[in-house]
Structure formats: C-alpha cells, structure tokens
C-alpha cells in the first residue's frame, strides 16, 4: 500500500491488488519499533501521530509500541488515491504477453489485468 501511495504521489498510476474481499487483519496487534515509527513519520499525512495516540506503549525509551493491526491497515488504505486498492483480486498466474512481452495477470475469476508500462 505504501508503494501505491508513493507512486500516486508522484503522479504514476498504480493498482494494489488484495486477495481478501475486505480489509481484515490476521492477528490482533503488531509491535512497531523505532525504525517502523520513523518510516511512518516520513510518509507524512499524520499517520504516525494518529497511530501513536491509539497505540499501547511498551517501552517509550525505545519507542516500542503495540498497534492494532486493523488500525495500521486502515490508515495505510485510507491514504491511497481513489481506485488504487482493489479487493477480492487473487492473482493465479503471471505470464508474458507473447506479442508485447508485457506481463499478464490472471485473476481467480478469469479476468486478465494488462499492466500499462511506460
């Protein structure tokens, strides 16, 4: 999701495919250490400060905090440009188009995605 956001920020269209039909988190929480918080701080958009407020501090001397997985996933999904995240898209194979040599993504429902490469 971060890659999709960064590409969109640089005016490069992208598509983030998620096999699940909905945003869901396996497991209830994740522990973020200082380098994880640094990465979230540098994304901007205030995501890190919102997550800090909702997190459970474990060791503030090392900025070790427990965050609900769903809070993290939802925060990342919300920062994506509209239309970037597609749910329920399980990729079953990736092959090359024999004519263009570009990749072809086959989805579980039979749909094909032909990425536009510049």
PDB file of C-alpha atoms in Angstrom:
ATOM      1  CA  UNK A   1       0.000   0.000   0.000  1.00  0.00           C
ATOM      2  CA  UNK A   2       2.854   2.368   0.729  1.00  0.00           C
ATOM      3  CA  UNK A   3       4.287   1.778  -2.749  1.00  0.00           C
ATOM      4  CA  UNK A   4       0.876   2.553  -4.293  1.00  0.00           C
ATOM      5  CA  UNK A   5       0.630   5.765  -2.275  1.00  0.00           C
ATOM      6  CA  UNK A   6       4.147   6.850  -3.215  1.00  0.00           C
ATOM      7  CA  UNK A   7       3.571   6.177  -6.912  1.00  0.00           C
ATOM      8  CA  UNK A   8       0.289   8.123  -6.813  1.00  0.00           C
ATOM      9  CA  UNK A   9       2.012  10.997  -5.044  1.00  0.00           C
ATOM     10  CA  UNK A  10       4.423  11.120  -7.968  1.00  0.00           C
ATOM     11  CA  UNK A  11       1.541  11.040 -10.476  1.00  0.00           C
ATOM     12  CA  UNK A  12       2.196   7.441 -11.506  1.00  0.00           C
ATOM     13  CA  UNK A  13      -0.988   5.379 -11.644  1.00  0.00           C
ATOM     14  CA  UNK A  14      -0.811   2.070  -9.824  1.00  0.00           C
ATOM     15  CA  UNK A  15      -3.064  -0.730  -8.686  1.00  0.00           C
ATOM     16  CA  UNK A  16      -2.810  -2.517  -5.336  1.00  0.00           C
ATOM     17  CA  UNK A  17      -4.437  -5.956  -5.504  1.00  0.00           C
ATOM     18  CA  UNK A  18      -5.682  -7.568  -2.291  1.00  0.00           C
ATOM     19  CA  UNK A  19      -6.970 -11.134  -2.393  1.00  0.00           C
ATOM     20  CA  UNK A  20      -9.291 -10.643   0.584  1.00  0.00           C
ATOM     21  CA  UNK A  21     -12.834  -9.401  -0.116  1.00  0.00           C
ATOM     22  CA  UNK A  22     -12.442  -6.846   2.677  1.00  0.00           C
ATOM     23  CA  UNK A  23      -9.687  -5.187   4.631  1.00  0.00           C
ATOM     24  CA  UNK A  24      -9.028  -7.502   7.516  1.00  0.00           C
ATOM     25  CA  UNK A  25      -6.199  -8.192   9.847  1.00  0.00           C
ATOM     26  CA  UNK A  26      -4.966 -11.613  10.864  1.00  0.00           C
ATOM     27  CA  UNK A  27      -3.889 -11.342  14.460  1.00  0.00           C
ATOM     28  CA  UNK A  28      -4.929  -8.557  16.734  1.00  0.00           C
ATOM     29  CA  UNK A  29      -1.812  -6.434  17.101  1.00  0.00           C
ATOM     30  CA  UNK A  30       1.656  -5.693  15.828  1.00  0.00           C
ATOM     31  CA  UNK A  31       4.600  -4.266  17.733  1.00  0.00           C
ATOM     32  CA  UNK A  32       6.334  -1.387  15.996  1.00  0.00           C
ATOM     33  CA  UNK A  33       9.868  -0.425  16.930  1.00  0.00           C
ATOM     34  CA  UNK A  34      11.633   2.886  16.393  1.00  0.00           C
ATOM     35  CA  UNK A  35      12.522   2.226  12.740  1.00  0.00           C
ATOM     36  CA  UNK A  36       8.866   1.406  11.965  1.00  0.00           C
ATOM     37  CA  UNK A  37       7.751   4.677  13.533  1.00  0.00           C
ATOM     38  CA  UNK A  38      10.481   6.513  11.630  1.00  0.00           C
ATOM     39  CA  UNK A  39       9.121   5.099   8.354  1.00  0.00           C
ATOM     40  CA  UNK A  40       5.551   6.085   9.248  1.00  0.00           C
ATOM     41  CA  UNK A  41       6.705   9.578  10.287  1.00  0.00           C
ATOM     42  CA  UNK A  42       8.380  10.041   6.912  1.00  0.00           C
ATOM     43  CA  UNK A  43       5.244   9.100   4.993  1.00  0.00           C
ATOM     44  CA  UNK A  44       3.699  12.289   6.248  1.00  0.00           C
ATOM     45  CA  UNK A  45      -0.082  12.612   6.322  1.00  0.00           C
ATOM     46  CA  UNK A  46      -0.108  12.372  10.127  1.00  0.00           C
ATOM     47  CA  UNK A  47      -0.486   8.584  10.104  1.00  0.00           C
ATOM     48  CA  UNK A  48       2.225   8.039  12.710  1.00  0.00           C
ATOM     49  CA  UNK A  49       0.767  10.520  15.190  1.00  0.00           C
ATOM     50  CA  UNK A  50      -2.738   9.041  14.843  1.00  0.00           C
ATOM     51  CA  UNK A  51      -1.388   5.533  15.390  1.00  0.00           C
ATOM     52  CA  UNK A  52       0.743   6.671  18.347  1.00  0.00           C
ATOM     53  CA  UNK A  53      -2.368   8.039  20.056  1.00  0.00           C
ATOM     54  CA  UNK A  54      -4.190   4.726  19.573  1.00  0.00           C
ATOM     55  CA  UNK A  55      -1.203   2.524  20.469  1.00  0.00           C
ATOM     56  CA  UNK A  56      -0.234   0.873  23.719  1.00  0.00           C
ATOM     57  CA  UNK A  57       3.245   1.984  24.870  1.00  0.00           C
ATOM     58  CA  UNK A  58       5.528  -0.900  25.804  1.00  0.00           C
ATOM     59  CA  UNK A  59       8.902   0.833  26.164  1.00  0.00           C
ATOM     60  CA  UNK A  60       8.938   4.545  25.377  1.00  0.00           C
ATOM     61  CA  UNK A  61      12.715   4.819  25.756  1.00  0.00           C
ATOM     62  CA  UNK A  62      12.966   2.811  22.519  1.00  0.00           C
ATOM     63  CA  UNK A  63       9.569   3.853  21.142  1.00  0.00           C
ATOM     64  CA  UNK A  64       8.293   0.314  21.272  1.00  0.00           C
ATOM     65  CA  UNK A  65       4.501   0.355  20.896  1.00  0.00           C
ATOM     66  CA  UNK A  66       1.734  -2.141  20.260  1.00  0.00           C
ATOM     67  CA  UNK A  67      -0.682  -1.141  17.475  1.00  0.00           C
ATOM     68  CA  UNK A  68      -3.914  -2.833  16.436  1.00  0.00           C
ATOM     69  CA  UNK A  69      -3.272  -4.410  13.038  1.00  0.00           C
ATOM     70  CA  UNK A  70      -6.583  -3.126  11.710  1.00  0.00           C
ATOM     71  CA  UNK A  71      -5.699   0.455  12.698  1.00  0.00           C
ATOM     72  CA  UNK A  72      -2.447   0.182  10.736  1.00  0.00           C
ATOM     73  CA  UNK A  73      -4.057  -1.455   7.687  1.00  0.00           C
ATOM     74  CA  UNK A  74      -6.944   1.031   7.598  1.00  0.00           C
ATOM     75  CA  UNK A  75      -4.584   4.009   7.952  1.00  0.00           C
ATOM     76  CA  UNK A  76      -2.467   2.777   5.050  1.00  0.00           C
ATOM     77  CA  UNK A  77      -5.504   2.005   2.873  1.00  0.00           C
ATOM     78  CA  UNK A  78      -7.053   5.415   3.559  1.00  0.00           C
ATOM     79  CA  UNK A  79      -4.003   7.233   2.212  1.00  0.00           C
ATOM     80  CA  UNK A  80      -4.226   5.562  -1.220  1.00  0.00           C
ATOM     81  CA  UNK A  81      -5.613   7.521  -4.167  1.00  0.00           C
ATOM     82  CA  UNK A  82      -9.204   6.526  -5.029  1.00  0.00           C
ATOM     83  CA  UNK A  83      -9.389   3.461  -7.262  1.00  0.00           C
ATOM     84  CA  UNK A  84      -5.892   2.253  -6.359  1.00  0.00           C
ATOM     85  CA  UNK A  85      -6.921  -0.562  -3.986  1.00  0.00           C
ATOM     86  CA  UNK A  86      -8.855  -3.488  -5.472  1.00  0.00           C
ATOM     87  CA  UNK A  87     -10.230  -6.035  -3.026  1.00  0.00           C
ATOM     88  CA  UNK A  88     -11.072  -9.639  -3.891  1.00  0.00           C
ATOM     89  CA  UNK A  89      -8.356  -9.905  -6.547  1.00  0.00           C
ATOM     90  CA  UNK A  90      -6.455 -13.153  -6.169  1.00  0.00           C
ATOM     91  CA  UNK A  91      -3.736 -13.453  -8.812  1.00  0.00           C
ATOM     92  CA  UNK A  92      -3.479 -17.058 -10.014  1.00  0.00           C
ATOM     93  CA  UNK A  93      -0.732 -16.631 -12.598  1.00  0.00           C
ATOM     94  CA  UNK A  94       1.579 -14.120 -14.206  1.00  0.00           C
ATOM     95  CA  UNK A  95       2.719 -14.679 -17.770  1.00  0.00           C
ATOM     96  CA  UNK A  96       4.156 -12.595 -20.582  1.00  0.00           C
ATOM     97  CA  UNK A  97       2.001 -11.487 -23.465  1.00  0.00           C
ATOM     98  CA  UNK A  98       3.649 -13.204 -26.469  1.00  0.00           C
ATOM     99  CA  UNK A  99       3.156 -10.121 -28.646  1.00  0.00           C
ATOM    100  CA  UNK A 100       4.035  -7.217 -26.345  1.00  0.00           C
ATOM    101  CA  UNK A 101       6.220  -9.106 -23.838  1.00  0.00           C
ATOM    102  CA  UNK A 102       4.356  -7.197 -21.090  1.00  0.00           C
ATOM    103  CA  UNK A 103       3.091  -9.135 -18.067  1.00  0.00           C
ATOM    104  CA  UNK A 104      -0.439 -10.534 -17.964  1.00  0.00           C
ATOM    105  CA  UNK A 105      -2.004 -11.141 -14.567  1.00  0.00           C
ATOM    106  CA  UNK A 106      -4.689 -13.831 -14.452  1.00  0.00           C
ATOM    107  CA  UNK A 107      -7.193 -13.414 -11.620  1.00  0.00           C
ATOM    108  CA  UNK A 108      -9.145 -16.212  -9.941  1.00  0.00           C
ATOM    109  CA  UNK A 109     -12.385 -15.006 -11.556  1.00  0.00           C
ATOM    110  CA  UNK A 110     -10.943 -15.314 -15.079  1.00  0.00           C
ATOM    111  CA  UNK A 111     -10.271 -11.604 -15.557  1.00  0.00           C
ATOM    112  CA  UNK A 112      -6.950 -10.519 -17.031  1.00  0.00           C
ATOM    113  CA  UNK A 113      -5.044  -7.432 -15.999  1.00  0.00           C
ATOM    114  CA  UNK A 114      -2.661  -5.998 -18.560  1.00  0.00           C
ATOM    115  CA  UNK A 115      -0.405  -3.507 -16.778  1.00  0.00           C
ATOM    116  CA  UNK A 116       0.389  -0.359 -18.713  1.00  0.00           C
ATOM    117  CA  UNK A 117       4.138   0.026 -18.767  1.00  0.00           C
ATOM    118  CA  UNK A 118       5.843   3.201 -19.910  1.00  0.00           C
TER     119      UNK A 118
END
